[in-house]
Coordinates of C-alpha atoms in Angstrom, one line a residue:
Chain A
X1 CA 83.9 7.5 43.5
X2 CA 81.2 7.5 40.8
X3 CA 79.5 10.8 41.5
X4 CA 80.6 13.6 43.8
X5 CA 79.2 17.0 44.5
X6 CA 81.6 19.5 46.0
X7 CA 80.1 22.4 47.8
X8 CA 77.4 23.2 45.2
X9 CA 75.3 26.4 45.3
X10 CA 72.2 26.8 43.1
X11 CA 70.0 29.8 42.7
X12 CA 66.5 30.4 41.3
X13 CA 66.9 34.1 40.4
X14 CA 68.2 35.6 43.5
X15 CA 66.9 33.0 45.9
X16 CA 69.3 30.3 47.0
X17 CA 67.8 26.9 46.7
X18 CA 71.0 25.0 47.6
X19 CA 73.6 26.5 49.9
X20 CA 76.6 24.3 49.7
X21 CA 75.8 20.7 49.4
X22 CA 78.6 18.1 49.2
X23 CA 77.9 14.4 48.8
X24 CA 79.4 11.3 47.4
X25 CA 78.0 8.2 45.7
X26 CA 80.1 5.1 45.4
X27 CA 79.8 2.6 42.5
X28 CA 77.1 0.1 43.3
X29 CA 75.4 2.0 46.2
X30 CA 71.9 3.1 46.8
X31 CA 72.0 6.5 48.3
X32 CA 69.0 8.5 49.5
X33 CA 68.3 12.1 49.9
X34 CA 65.5 12.7 52.4
X35 CA 64.1 15.9 53.7
X36 CA 61.0 18.1 53.9
X37 CA 59.4 20.3 51.1
X38 CA 61.8 22.9 49.8
X39 CA 64.9 21.2 51.3
X40 CA 66.5 21.2 47.8
X41 CA 66.3 17.5 47.0
X42 CA 64.8 17.8 43.5
X43 CA 67.1 20.8 42.7
X44 CA 70.1 18.7 43.7
X45 CA 69.0 16.0 41.2
X46 CA 68.3 18.5 38.5
X47 CA 71.8 20.0 39.0
X48 CA 73.4 16.6 38.7
X49 CA 71.5 15.9 35.4
X50 CA 72.2 19.3 34.0
X51 CA 68.7 20.8 34.0
X52 CA 69.8 23.5 36.4
X53 CA 73.0 25.5 36.2
X54 CA 75.4 25.8 39.1
X55 CA 76.2 29.1 40.7
X56 CA 79.3 27.7 42.2
X57 CA 80.8 24.3 43.2
X58 CA 81.6 21.2 41.2
X59 CA 79.9 18.1 39.9
X60 CA 82.3 15.2 39.4
X61 CA 81.3 12.1 37.5
X62 CA 83.7 9.2 37.2
X63 CA 86.4 11.6 38.3
X64 CA 85.7 14.1 35.5
X65 CA 84.4 17.6 36.1
X66 CA 81.0 17.8 34.3
X67 CA 79.8 21.1 35.9
X68 CA 79.6 22.8 32.5
X69 CA 78.5 19.8 30.4
X70 CA 75.0 20.2 28.9
X71 CA 72.3 17.9 30.1
X72 CA 72.0 15.8 26.9
X73 CA 75.7 15.0 27.0
X74 CA 75.5 13.9 30.6
X75 CA 73.0 11.2 29.5
X76 CA 75.6 9.8 27.1
X77 CA 78.2 10.0 29.9
X78 CA 75.9 7.7 32.0
X79 CA 73.5 9.7 34.1
X80 CA 69.9 8.6 33.7
X81 CA 67.0 10.3 35.5
X82 CA 63.4 9.7 36.2
X83 CA 62.3 13.2 36.7
X84 CA 59.8 14.7 39.3
X85 CA 56.3 14.3 38.1
X86 CA 57.5 11.4 35.9
X87 CA 57.7 13.4 32.7
X88 CA 56.1 10.7 30.6
X89 CA 55.5 11.7 27.0
X90 CA 51.7 11.6 26.9
X91 CA 51.3 11.3 23.1
X92 CA 53.8 8.4 22.7
X93 CA 53.0 4.8 23.4
X94 CA 54.7 2.9 26.1
X95 CA 57.1 1.4 23.7
X96 CA 57.8 4.8 22.0
X97 CA 58.5 6.2 25.5
X98 CA 61.0 3.5 26.2
X99 CA 62.7 3.9 22.8
X100 CA 63.0 7.7 23.5
X101 CA 65.3 6.6 26.3
X102 CA 67.6 5.0 23.7
X103 CA 67.6 8.2 21.5
X104 CA 71.4 8.6 21.6
X105 CA 72.2 4.9 21.4
X106 CA 73.2 3.2 18.2
X107 CA 73.8 -0.3 19.6
X108 CA 71.2 -3.1 19.7
X109 CA 68.3 -2.4 22.0
X110 CA 66.4 -5.7 22.1
X111 CA 68.1 -7.1 25.2
X112 CA 67.6 -3.9 27.2
X113 CA 64.0 -3.5 26.1
X114 CA 63.3 -7.1 27.1
X115 CA 64.9 -6.5 30.5
X116 CA 62.7 -3.5 31.1
X117 CA 59.6 -5.5 30.2
X118 CA 60.8 -8.3 32.5
X119 CA 61.2 -5.8 35.4
X120 CA 57.8 -4.2 34.6
X121 CA 55.5 -6.9 33.2
X122 CA 52.7 -4.4 33.4
X123 CA 54.3 -2.3 30.6
X124 CA 54.8 -5.4 28.4
X125 CA 51.0 -5.8 28.5
X126 CA 50.4 -2.3 27.4
X127 CA 53.1 -1.6 24.8
X128 CA 50.9 0.3 22.4
X129 CA 48.9 2.3 24.9
X130 CA 49.5 6.1 25.1
X131 CA 51.7 7.2 28.0
X132 CA 49.2 9.9 28.9
X133 CA 46.4 7.4 29.5
X134 CA 48.3 5.2 31.9
X135 CA 47.8 5.3 35.7
X136 CA 50.2 7.1 38.0
X137 CA 52.0 3.9 39.0
X138 CA 52.3 2.7 35.4
X139 CA 53.7 6.1 34.4
X140 CA 56.3 5.8 37.2
X141 CA 57.3 2.4 35.7
X142 CA 57.6 4.1 32.2
X143 CA 59.7 6.8 33.7
X144 CA 62.1 4.4 35.4
X145 CA 62.2 2.0 32.4
X146 CA 62.9 4.9 30.1
X147 CA 65.8 6.0 32.2
X148 CA 67.1 2.5 32.2
X149 CA 67.0 2.5 28.4
X150 CA 69.7 5.2 28.5
X151 CA 72.0 2.6 30.0
X152 CA 72.9 4.7 33.0
X153 CA 75.8 4.1 35.3
X154 CA 73.9 6.1 37.9
X155 CA 70.1 6.2 38.0
X156 CA 68.6 9.3 39.6
X157 CA 65.1 8.7 40.9
X158 CA 63.0 11.7 41.9
X159 CA 60.2 10.7 44.3
X160 CA 59.2 7.4 42.6
X161 CA 56.6 6.8 45.3
X162 CA 54.8 10.1 45.0
X163 CA 51.1 9.7 44.6
X164 CA 51.1 5.9 44.6
X165 CA 49.1 3.4 46.6
X166 CA 51.0 1.6 49.4
X167 CA 51.0 -1.7 47.5
X168 CA 52.5 -0.1 44.5
X169 CA 55.1 1.8 46.6
X170 CA 56.3 -1.5 48.0
X171 CA 56.5 -2.9 44.5
X172 CA 58.4 0.0 43.1
X173 CA 61.0 -0.1 46.0
X174 CA 61.4 -3.9 45.3
X175 CA 62.2 -3.1 41.7
X176 CA 64.7 -0.4 42.7
X177 CA 66.5 -2.9 44.8
X178 CA 66.5 -5.3 41.9
X179 CA 67.9 -2.7 39.5
X180 CA 70.7 -2.0 42.0
X181 CA 71.4 -5.7 42.4
X182 CA 71.9 -5.9 38.7
X183 CA 74.7 -3.4 38.9
X184 CA 73.2 0.1 38.5
X185 CA 74.1 2.7 41.1
X186 CA 71.0 4.5 42.4
X187 CA 70.6 8.0 43.9
X188 CA 67.1 8.3 45.3
X189 CA 65.1 11.3 46.4
X190 CA 62.2 10.5 48.7
X191 CA 59.8 12.0 51.1
X192 CA 58.8 8.5 52.1
X193 CA 61.8 8.3 54.4
X194 CA 60.9 5.1 56.1
X195 CA 61.0 3.0 52.9
X196 CA 63.9 4.9 51.4
X197 CA 66.1 4.4 54.5
X198 CA 65.4 0.7 54.8
X199 CA 66.6 0.3 51.2
X200 CA 69.6 2.6 51.2
X201 CA 73.2 1.9 51.9
X202 CA 73.7 5.5 52.9
X203 CA 71.5 8.6 53.2
X204 CA 71.8 12.3 53.5
X205 CA 69.2 14.4 55.3
X206 CA 68.7 17.8 53.7
X207 CA 67.2 20.9 55.3
X208 CA 66.8 24.2 53.5
X209 CA 69.5 23.7 51.0
X210 CA 72.1 22.1 53.3
X211 CA 73.1 18.6 54.4
X212 CA 72.4 18.3 58.1
X213 CA 73.2 14.7 58.6
X214 CA 74.6 11.7 56.7
X215 CA 74.9 8.1 57.8
X216 CA 74.1 4.6 56.7
X217 CA 70.4 4.2 56.0
X218 CA 69.5 1.8 58.8
X219 CA 71.4 4.0 61.3
X220 CA 69.3 7.0 60.4
X221 CA 66.2 4.9 60.9
X222 CA 67.0 4.6 64.6
X223 CA 68.2 8.2 64.9
X224 CA 65.9 10.0 67.4
X225 CA 66.1 13.3 65.6
X226 CA 65.3 11.8 62.2
X227 CA 62.6 9.7 63.7
X228 CA 60.9 12.8 65.2
X229 CA 61.2 14.9 62.1
X230 CA 60.6 12.5 59.2
X231 CA 59.4 9.2 60.4
X232 CA 56.5 10.3 62.6
X233 CA 58.1 8.6 65.6
X234 CA 58.3 9.7 69.2
Chain B
X1 CA 35.9 15.9 25.7
X2 CA 34.9 17.1 22.3
X3 CA 31.6 18.9 22.0
X4 CA 31.6 20.0 25.6
X5 CA 28.4 21.7 26.5
X6 CA 26.5 20.3 23.6
X7 CA 24.2 17.4 24.2
X8 CA 23.3 14.4 22.1
X9 CA 24.3 13.2 18.7
X10 CA 22.0 15.7 17.1
X11 CA 24.8 18.2 16.9
X12 CA 25.8 18.0 13.3
X13 CA 29.3 19.3 13.9
X14 CA 29.9 16.4 16.2
X15 CA 28.8 14.0 13.6
X16 CA 31.2 15.6 11.1
X17 CA 33.9 15.4 13.7
X18 CA 33.3 11.7 14.2
X19 CA 33.5 11.3 10.4
X20 CA 36.9 13.0 10.4
X21 CA 38.1 10.8 13.3
X22 CA 36.9 7.7 11.4
X23 CA 38.8 8.8 8.3
X24 CA 41.9 9.4 10.3
X25 CA 41.7 6.0 11.9
X26 CA 41.2 4.3 8.5
X27 CA 44.2 6.2 7.2
X28 CA 46.4 4.9 10.0
X29 CA 45.6 1.4 9.2
X30 CA 45.6 1.8 5.4
X31 CA 47.9 -0.2 3.3
X32 CA 50.6 1.3 1.1
X33 CA 48.6 0.9 -2.2
X34 CA 45.6 2.4 -0.6
X35 CA 47.6 5.4 0.5
X36 CA 49.0 5.9 -3.0
X37 CA 45.5 5.8 -4.4
X38 CA 44.6 8.6 -2.0
X39 CA 47.8 10.6 -2.9
X40 CA 47.0 10.3 -6.6
X41 CA 43.4 11.2 -6.0
X42 CA 44.4 14.2 -4.0
X43 CA 46.8 15.3 -6.7
X44 CA 44.2 14.9 -9.4
X45 CA 41.7 16.8 -7.3
X46 CA 44.2 19.6 -6.8
X47 CA 44.8 19.8 -10.6
X48 CA 41.1 20.0 -11.6
X49 CA 40.2 22.3 -8.7
X50 CA 40.5 25.5 -10.7
X51 CA 37.7 24.3 -13.1
X52 CA 35.0 26.9 -13.6
X53 CA 32.1 24.7 -12.6
X54 CA 33.8 24.4 -9.1
X55 CA 34.6 28.0 -9.1
X56 CA 31.0 29.2 -9.7
X57 CA 30.0 27.8 -6.3
X58 CA 33.3 28.3 -4.4
X59 CA 34.0 31.8 -5.5
X60 CA 31.1 33.4 -7.4
X61 CA 32.4 37.0 -7.0
X62 CA 36.1 36.7 -7.8
X63 CA 38.3 34.7 -10.1
X64 CA 38.5 31.2 -8.5
X65 CA 42.0 30.4 -9.7
X66 CA 43.3 33.7 -8.3
X67 CA 41.6 33.0 -5.0
X68 CA 43.2 29.5 -5.0
X69 CA 46.7 31.1 -5.3
X70 CA 46.1 33.8 -2.8
X71 CA 44.9 33.5 -0.1
X72 CA 44.2 29.7 -0.2
X73 CA 47.5 28.2 -1.6
X74 CA 49.7 30.8 0.1
X75 CA 48.0 30.2 3.4
X76 CA 48.4 26.5 3.0
X77 CA 52.1 26.8 2.3
X78 CA 52.6 29.2 5.3
X79 CA 50.5 26.9 7.5
X80 CA 52.6 23.9 6.7
X81 CA 55.7 25.9 7.5
X82 CA 54.3 27.2 10.8
X83 CA 53.2 23.7 11.6
X84 CA 56.8 22.6 11.8
X85 CA 57.4 25.2 14.5
X86 CA 54.1 25.1 16.4
X87 CA 52.7 21.7 15.6
X88 CA 55.8 19.6 15.6
X89 CA 58.3 21.3 18.0
X90 CA 55.6 23.0 20.1
X91 CA 57.1 26.5 20.0
X92 CA 54.7 29.4 19.8
X93 CA 55.8 31.7 17.0
X94 CA 53.7 34.9 16.6
X95 CA 56.0 36.5 14.0
X96 CA 56.0 33.9 11.3
X97 CA 55.0 36.5 8.7
X98 CA 58.6 37.9 9.0
X99 CA 60.0 34.9 7.1
X100 CA 57.3 35.3 4.4
X101 CA 58.4 38.9 4.1
X102 CA 62.1 38.0 3.9
X103 CA 61.4 35.6 1.1
X104 CA 59.3 38.1 -0.8
X105 CA 61.6 41.1 -0.3
X106 CA 64.7 39.1 -1.2
X107 CA 63.2 38.2 -4.6
X108 CA 61.8 41.7 -5.1
X109 CA 65.1 43.5 -4.2
X110 CA 67.6 41.3 -5.9
X111 CA 65.5 40.7 -9.0
X112 CA 64.6 44.4 -9.6
X113 CA 67.8 46.1 -8.4
X114 CA 70.4 43.6 -9.5
X115 CA 68.7 41.7 -12.2
X116 CA 69.0 38.3 -10.6
X117 CA 66.9 35.6 -12.3
X118 CA 63.9 34.2 -10.5
X119 CA 64.7 30.7 -9.2
X120 CA 68.2 31.4 -7.9
X121 CA 66.8 34.4 -6.1
X122 CA 64.0 32.4 -4.5
X123 CA 66.5 29.9 -3.3
X124 CA 68.6 32.7 -1.9
X125 CA 65.5 34.1 -0.2
X126 CA 64.9 30.6 1.4
X127 CA 68.5 30.7 2.6
X128 CA 68.2 34.2 4.0
X129 CA 64.9 33.2 5.8
X130 CA 66.6 30.2 7.4
X131 CA 69.5 32.4 8.5
X132 CA 67.2 34.9 10.0
X133 CA 65.3 32.1 11.7
X134 CA 68.6 31.0 13.4
X135 CA 69.5 34.6 14.3
X136 CA 66.1 35.0 15.9
X137 CA 66.2 31.6 17.5
X138 CA 69.7 31.6 19.0
X139 CA 69.1 34.2 21.7
X140 CA 65.3 33.6 22.2
X141 CA 64.9 29.9 22.2
X142 CA 66.2 29.7 25.7
X143 CA 62.9 31.4 26.6
X144 CA 59.7 29.4 27.0
X145 CA 56.1 29.8 26.4
X146 CA 54.7 33.3 26.6
X147 CA 58.1 34.9 26.6
X148 CA 59.0 33.2 23.3
X149 CA 55.7 34.3 21.8
X150 CA 56.3 37.9 22.7
X151 CA 59.8 38.0 21.3
X152 CA 58.7 36.4 18.0
X153 CA 55.8 38.9 17.8
X154 CA 58.3 41.7 18.2
X155 CA 60.5 40.2 15.5
X156 CA 57.7 40.1 13.0
X157 CA 57.0 43.8 13.7
X158 CA 60.7 44.7 13.5
X159 CA 61.0 43.2 10.0
X160 CA 57.9 45.0 8.8
X161 CA 58.9 48.4 10.3
X162 CA 62.5 48.0 9.0
X163 CA 61.1 47.5 5.5
X164 CA 58.9 50.5 6.0
X165 CA 61.8 52.7 6.9
X166 CA 64.5 51.5 4.5
X167 CA 64.4 53.5 1.3
X168 CA 66.9 51.1 -0.3
X169 CA 64.0 48.5 -0.5
X170 CA 61.3 51.0 -1.4
X171 CA 60.3 52.2 2.1
X172 CA 56.5 52.5 2.5
X173 CA 56.0 52.6 -1.3
X174 CA 57.2 49.0 -1.6
X175 CA 58.8 47.4 -4.7
X176 CA 56.9 47.3 -8.0
X177 CA 57.8 45.4 -11.2
X178 CA 58.9 42.2 -9.6
X179 CA 59.6 39.7 -12.4
X180 CA 57.5 36.6 -12.9
X181 CA 58.9 33.1 -12.6
X182 CA 61.0 32.0 -15.5
X183 CA 58.8 30.3 -18.2
X184 CA 59.0 26.5 -18.4
X185 CA 58.2 25.7 -22.0
X186 CA 59.1 22.1 -21.5
X187 CA 55.9 21.6 -19.4
X188 CA 54.0 24.3 -21.1
X189 CA 54.0 26.9 -18.3
X190 CA 54.3 30.5 -19.4
X191 CA 54.1 32.8 -16.4
X192 CA 52.3 35.9 -17.7
X193 CA 49.0 37.5 -16.7
X194 CA 46.9 34.4 -16.6
X195 CA 46.7 32.8 -13.1
X196 CA 46.7 29.1 -14.0
X197 CA 50.5 28.5 -14.3
X198 CA 51.0 30.1 -10.9
X199 CA 48.4 27.8 -9.5
X200 CA 50.3 24.7 -10.8
X201 CA 53.5 26.2 -9.4
X202 CA 51.8 26.6 -6.1
X203 CA 50.5 23.0 -6.1
X204 CA 54.0 21.8 -6.9
X205 CA 55.5 23.8 -4.1
X206 CA 52.9 22.5 -1.6
X207 CA 53.5 18.9 -2.7
X208 CA 57.3 19.3 -2.3
X209 CA 56.9 20.9 1.1
X210 CA 54.4 18.2 2.3
X211 CA 56.8 15.4 1.3
X212 CA 59.7 17.2 3.1
X213 CA 57.6 17.8 6.2
X214 CA 56.3 14.2 6.4
X215 CA 59.8 12.7 5.9
X216 CA 61.1 14.9 8.7
X217 CA 58.2 14.0 11.0
X218 CA 58.9 10.3 10.6
X219 CA 62.6 10.7 11.2
X220 CA 64.8 10.9 14.3
X221 CA 64.3 14.7 14.1
X222 CA 60.6 14.3 14.2
X223 CA 60.8 12.1 17.3
X224 CA 63.1 14.7 19.0
X225 CA 60.6 17.4 18.2
X226 CA 57.7 15.4 19.6
X227 CA 59.6 14.8 22.8
X228 CA 60.4 18.5 23.1
X229 CA 56.8 19.4 22.5
X230 CA 55.5 17.0 25.1
X231 CA 58.1 17.6 27.8
X232 CA 61.2 19.6 27.2
X233 CA 63.0 18.7 30.4
X234 CA 62.3 15.0 29.9
X235 CA 63.5 15.3 26.3
X236 CA 66.9 16.7 27.5
X237 CA 67.0 13.8 30.0
X238 CA 66.7 11.4 27.1
X239 CA 69.8 12.9 25.5
X240 CA 68.0 15.1 23.0
X241 CA 70.0 18.3 22.4
X242 CA 66.8 20.3 22.8
X243 CA 68.2 23.7 22.0
X244 CA 69.7 22.5 18.7
X245 CA 66.5 20.8 17.6
X246 CA 64.4 23.9 18.5
X247 CA 66.7 26.0 16.4
X248 CA 66.4 23.5 13.5
X249 CA 62.6 23.7 13.7
X250 CA 62.8 27.5 13.5
X251 CA 65.1 27.3 10.5
X252 CA 63.0 24.8 8.6
X253 CA 59.8 26.7 9.3
X254 CA 61.5 29.9 8.2
X255 CA 62.6 28.2 4.9
X256 CA 59.1 27.2 4.1
X257 CA 57.9 30.7 4.9
X258 CA 60.6 32.1 2.6
X259 CA 59.6 29.9 -0.2
X260 CA 56.0 31.1 0.1
X261 CA 57.2 34.7 0.0
X262 CA 59.1 34.1 -3.2
X263 CA 56.2 32.5 -5.0
X264 CA 53.8 35.1 -3.7
X265 CA 56.0 38.0 -4.8
X266 CA 56.5 36.5 -8.3
X267 CA 52.8 36.3 -8.8
X268 CA 51.8 39.6 -7.1
X269 CA 54.5 41.7 -9.0
X270 CA 54.3 44.3 -6.2
X271 CA 54.9 44.1 -2.5
X272 CA 55.0 46.7 0.3
X273 CA 55.4 46.5 4.1
X274 CA 51.6 46.4 4.4
X275 CA 51.5 43.0 2.7
X276 CA 53.1 41.5 5.8
X277 CA 51.0 42.7 8.8
X278 CA 50.9 41.0 12.2
X279 CA 47.4 39.9 11.6
X280 CA 48.7 37.5 8.9
X281 CA 50.9 35.7 11.5
X282 CA 47.9 35.4 13.7
X283 CA 45.7 34.2 10.9
X284 CA 48.2 31.4 9.9
X285 CA 48.5 30.4 13.6
X286 CA 44.7 30.3 13.7
X287 CA 44.7 28.0 10.6
X288 CA 47.2 25.7 12.3
X289 CA 45.3 25.5 15.6
X290 CA 41.9 25.3 14.0
X291 CA 42.9 22.5 11.7
X292 CA 44.7 20.4 14.3
X293 CA 48.3 21.4 15.0
X294 CA 50.8 18.7 14.2
X295 CA 48.6 16.9 11.7
X296 CA 49.3 17.9 8.1
X297 CA 45.9 17.2 6.5
X298 CA 44.3 19.0 9.4
X299 CA 46.6 22.0 9.1
X300 CA 45.9 22.2 5.3
X301 CA 42.1 22.0 5.9
X302 CA 42.4 24.7 8.5
X303 CA 44.3 26.9 6.1
X304 CA 41.7 26.3 3.4
X305 CA 38.8 27.2 5.7
X306 CA 40.6 30.3 7.1
X307 CA 41.5 31.5 3.6
X308 CA 38.3 30.6 1.8
X309 CA 35.5 31.5 4.3
X310 CA 36.0 35.3 4.4
X311 CA 36.2 35.3 0.6
X312 CA 33.0 33.3 0.3
X313 CA 31.1 35.5 2.8
X314 CA 31.4 38.3 0.3
X315 CA 28.9 36.7 -1.9
X316 CA 26.2 35.1 0.2
X317 CA 22.8 36.1 -1.2
X318 CA 20.7 35.7 1.9
X319 CA 23.2 37.7 3.9
X320 CA 23.0 40.5 1.4
X321 CA 19.2 40.6 2.0
X322 CA 19.4 40.1 5.8
X323 CA 22.0 42.8 6.3
X324 CA 20.5 45.1 3.7
X325 CA 24.0 46.0 2.4
X326 CA 27.2 44.6 1.3
X327 CA 28.1 41.6 3.5
X328 CA 31.7 42.1 2.6
X329 CA 31.8 44.6 5.4
X330 CA 30.7 42.0 7.9
X331 CA 32.7 39.1 6.6
X332 CA 35.4 39.3 9.2
X333 CA 32.8 39.4 12.0
X334 CA 31.1 36.4 10.6
X335 CA 34.4 34.7 10.2
X336 CA 35.3 35.3 13.8
X337 CA 31.9 33.9 14.9
X338 CA 32.5 30.7 12.9
X339 CA 36.0 30.4 14.5
X340 CA 34.6 30.8 18.0
X341 CA 31.9 28.2 17.3
X342 CA 34.4 25.7 15.8
X343 CA 36.8 26.0 18.7
X344 CA 34.0 25.7 21.2
X345 CA 32.7 22.5 19.6
X346 CA 35.9 21.0 18.6
X347 CA 38.8 22.4 20.7
X348 CA 41.4 19.9 19.5
X349 CA 41.0 21.1 16.0
X350 CA 39.1 19.9 12.9
X351 CA 41.5 17.0 12.1
X352 CA 43.8 16.3 15.1
X353 CA 46.2 13.4 15.2
X354 CA 45.5 10.7 17.7
X355 CA 48.7 11.6 19.5
X356 CA 47.6 15.2 19.8
X357 CA 44.4 14.1 21.4
X358 CA 46.4 12.1 23.9
X359 CA 48.5 15.1 24.7
X360 CA 45.5 17.3 25.2
X361 CA 43.9 14.6 27.3
X362 CA 46.9 14.7 29.6
X363 CA 46.2 18.4 30.2
X364 CA 49.5 19.9 29.2
X365 CA 47.7 21.5 26.3
X366 CA 49.7 19.4 23.9
X367 CA 51.3 22.5 22.6
X368 CA 54.4 22.2 24.7
X369 CA 55.2 25.7 25.9
X370 CA 51.9 26.9 24.6
X371 CA 50.1 25.0 27.4
X372 CA 50.3 26.7 30.7
X373 CA 53.7 26.4 32.2
X374 CA 55.7 29.6 32.0
X375 CA 59.2 29.2 33.5
X376 CA 60.7 32.2 35.1
X377 CA 62.8 33.1 38.1
X378 CA 59.8 33.5 40.4
X379 CA 57.5 30.7 39.3
X380 CA 60.3 28.2 39.5
X381 CA 60.8 28.9 43.2
X382 CA 57.1 28.5 44.0
X383 CA 56.8 25.2 42.1
X384 CA 60.1 24.1 43.6
X385 CA 58.9 24.9 47.1
X386 CA 55.8 22.8 46.5
X387 CA 57.9 19.6 45.9

């Protein structure tokens, strides 16, 4: 088991955003969290990466309890995240953004940098452009590439398709598949359930801070309840 | 985006702005030897600046060298210090004057009451300022944006009021007879009544602080600060220990403030709580923002303008005639008007860095927590619900 959440509860002030979520991510998987607005998908990711404190419960990574570990140390441990809204550093160039991902690393970066540019040729063309002046899709590429530069064991992706044109969405999902194929475990949060489920080995359906269903991705695609609620099916 | 609401190239301020931008772009491409020529030129300029023929225009009413030390030089030193906090790490500090006061009071107290000599006491003042920066930062740097600003504002006032109510350090009467810096016969500096040696001391301090600040900005620390300023959560996700680096920014800013306090007190001979009002914090912040937060030449230009304009307005002949009385009484009003005009025509500051422009363009305000986002128990829920 690479990553495991055991009955976590998270509060914003007095309001409970997550009311007891448990989930597991195995090494090499793509796992999706799908659900409507306010279901707690983003909060779950933020809790895993350490941006949000737990009220109760446990986060286990590689068998080790990291519930109290600060966020910047979880990066070193192997948790990389592309945050909601992308979080690109606007005043840094594309290359500087990618190098920020390697902030804690002391080993050679050339090979990894080359790999990111190979995955996202668009970024290679614009190395010296400011992050803030890139389009939404390009910023998403920066955010994913930057997270890859941390050399994560598990990559957390928060709505990578948000605000992108359909063509770009397909492209981004292709790249996620490729990243997974090369050996990185992926935990994906998506509102675009159709695409996410097609891609995922397993998925969890979240509703108001709880897991209401979990099954292999393709199975959920055919689930009548999920179809009605998230896939616009009848 | 600059010059909003003003049409055409006829606007002279816009032309001046374009000139500044051109100079900055040239600087970024300049070769090492070209840069050194500029450094040496700037230093020579600084050394001949007190010359009387410059003074007659710049400061007809008061002694130019004295004006150069306070307010101009002191403001520059303080602005460079505050720039570390506001411009580099993006933390809004409204109580920066507290560290200036701590540096000044440390020298005044230990030199007059315990007979410590000047330089060790100044160094001790810098140390105390850094410690108080950490003490202020440790509990408060978990706050963001407006909350941090309010707490730092309170801290500035606490220091001033504490000084006012503590008889051991002179209370409201302040501390007189603060010793001058130790003479330096080797380089011909005798610190007496004449202002010139203090001016050269100030220039030396500013040069040291600039070198220190630039080295930091180009280091790993500077990158961490830039990341925190631009997106604190993303910085944490890159493995930047954001809290530690914010604390470091506070401590380093405080040290520079403490140094300024020591130099000021050694020249002024007398300090009192009224020397360190809140308005001084606000003025230095105005200098940083007006000049272009994060860009050292801009910040220094901002400090110069903010320090010099009110002094110059005292002696404008046509104003004397137009107002029919002493324009000194109107100088702060005029000064405010000029500030409003400048920020309306050039909101990114007089000399912003290219990076700062990109940040502003992105709409986060480029001042990290100073932008718009205020995290709190309630706001978090609403933004969360929108996802």
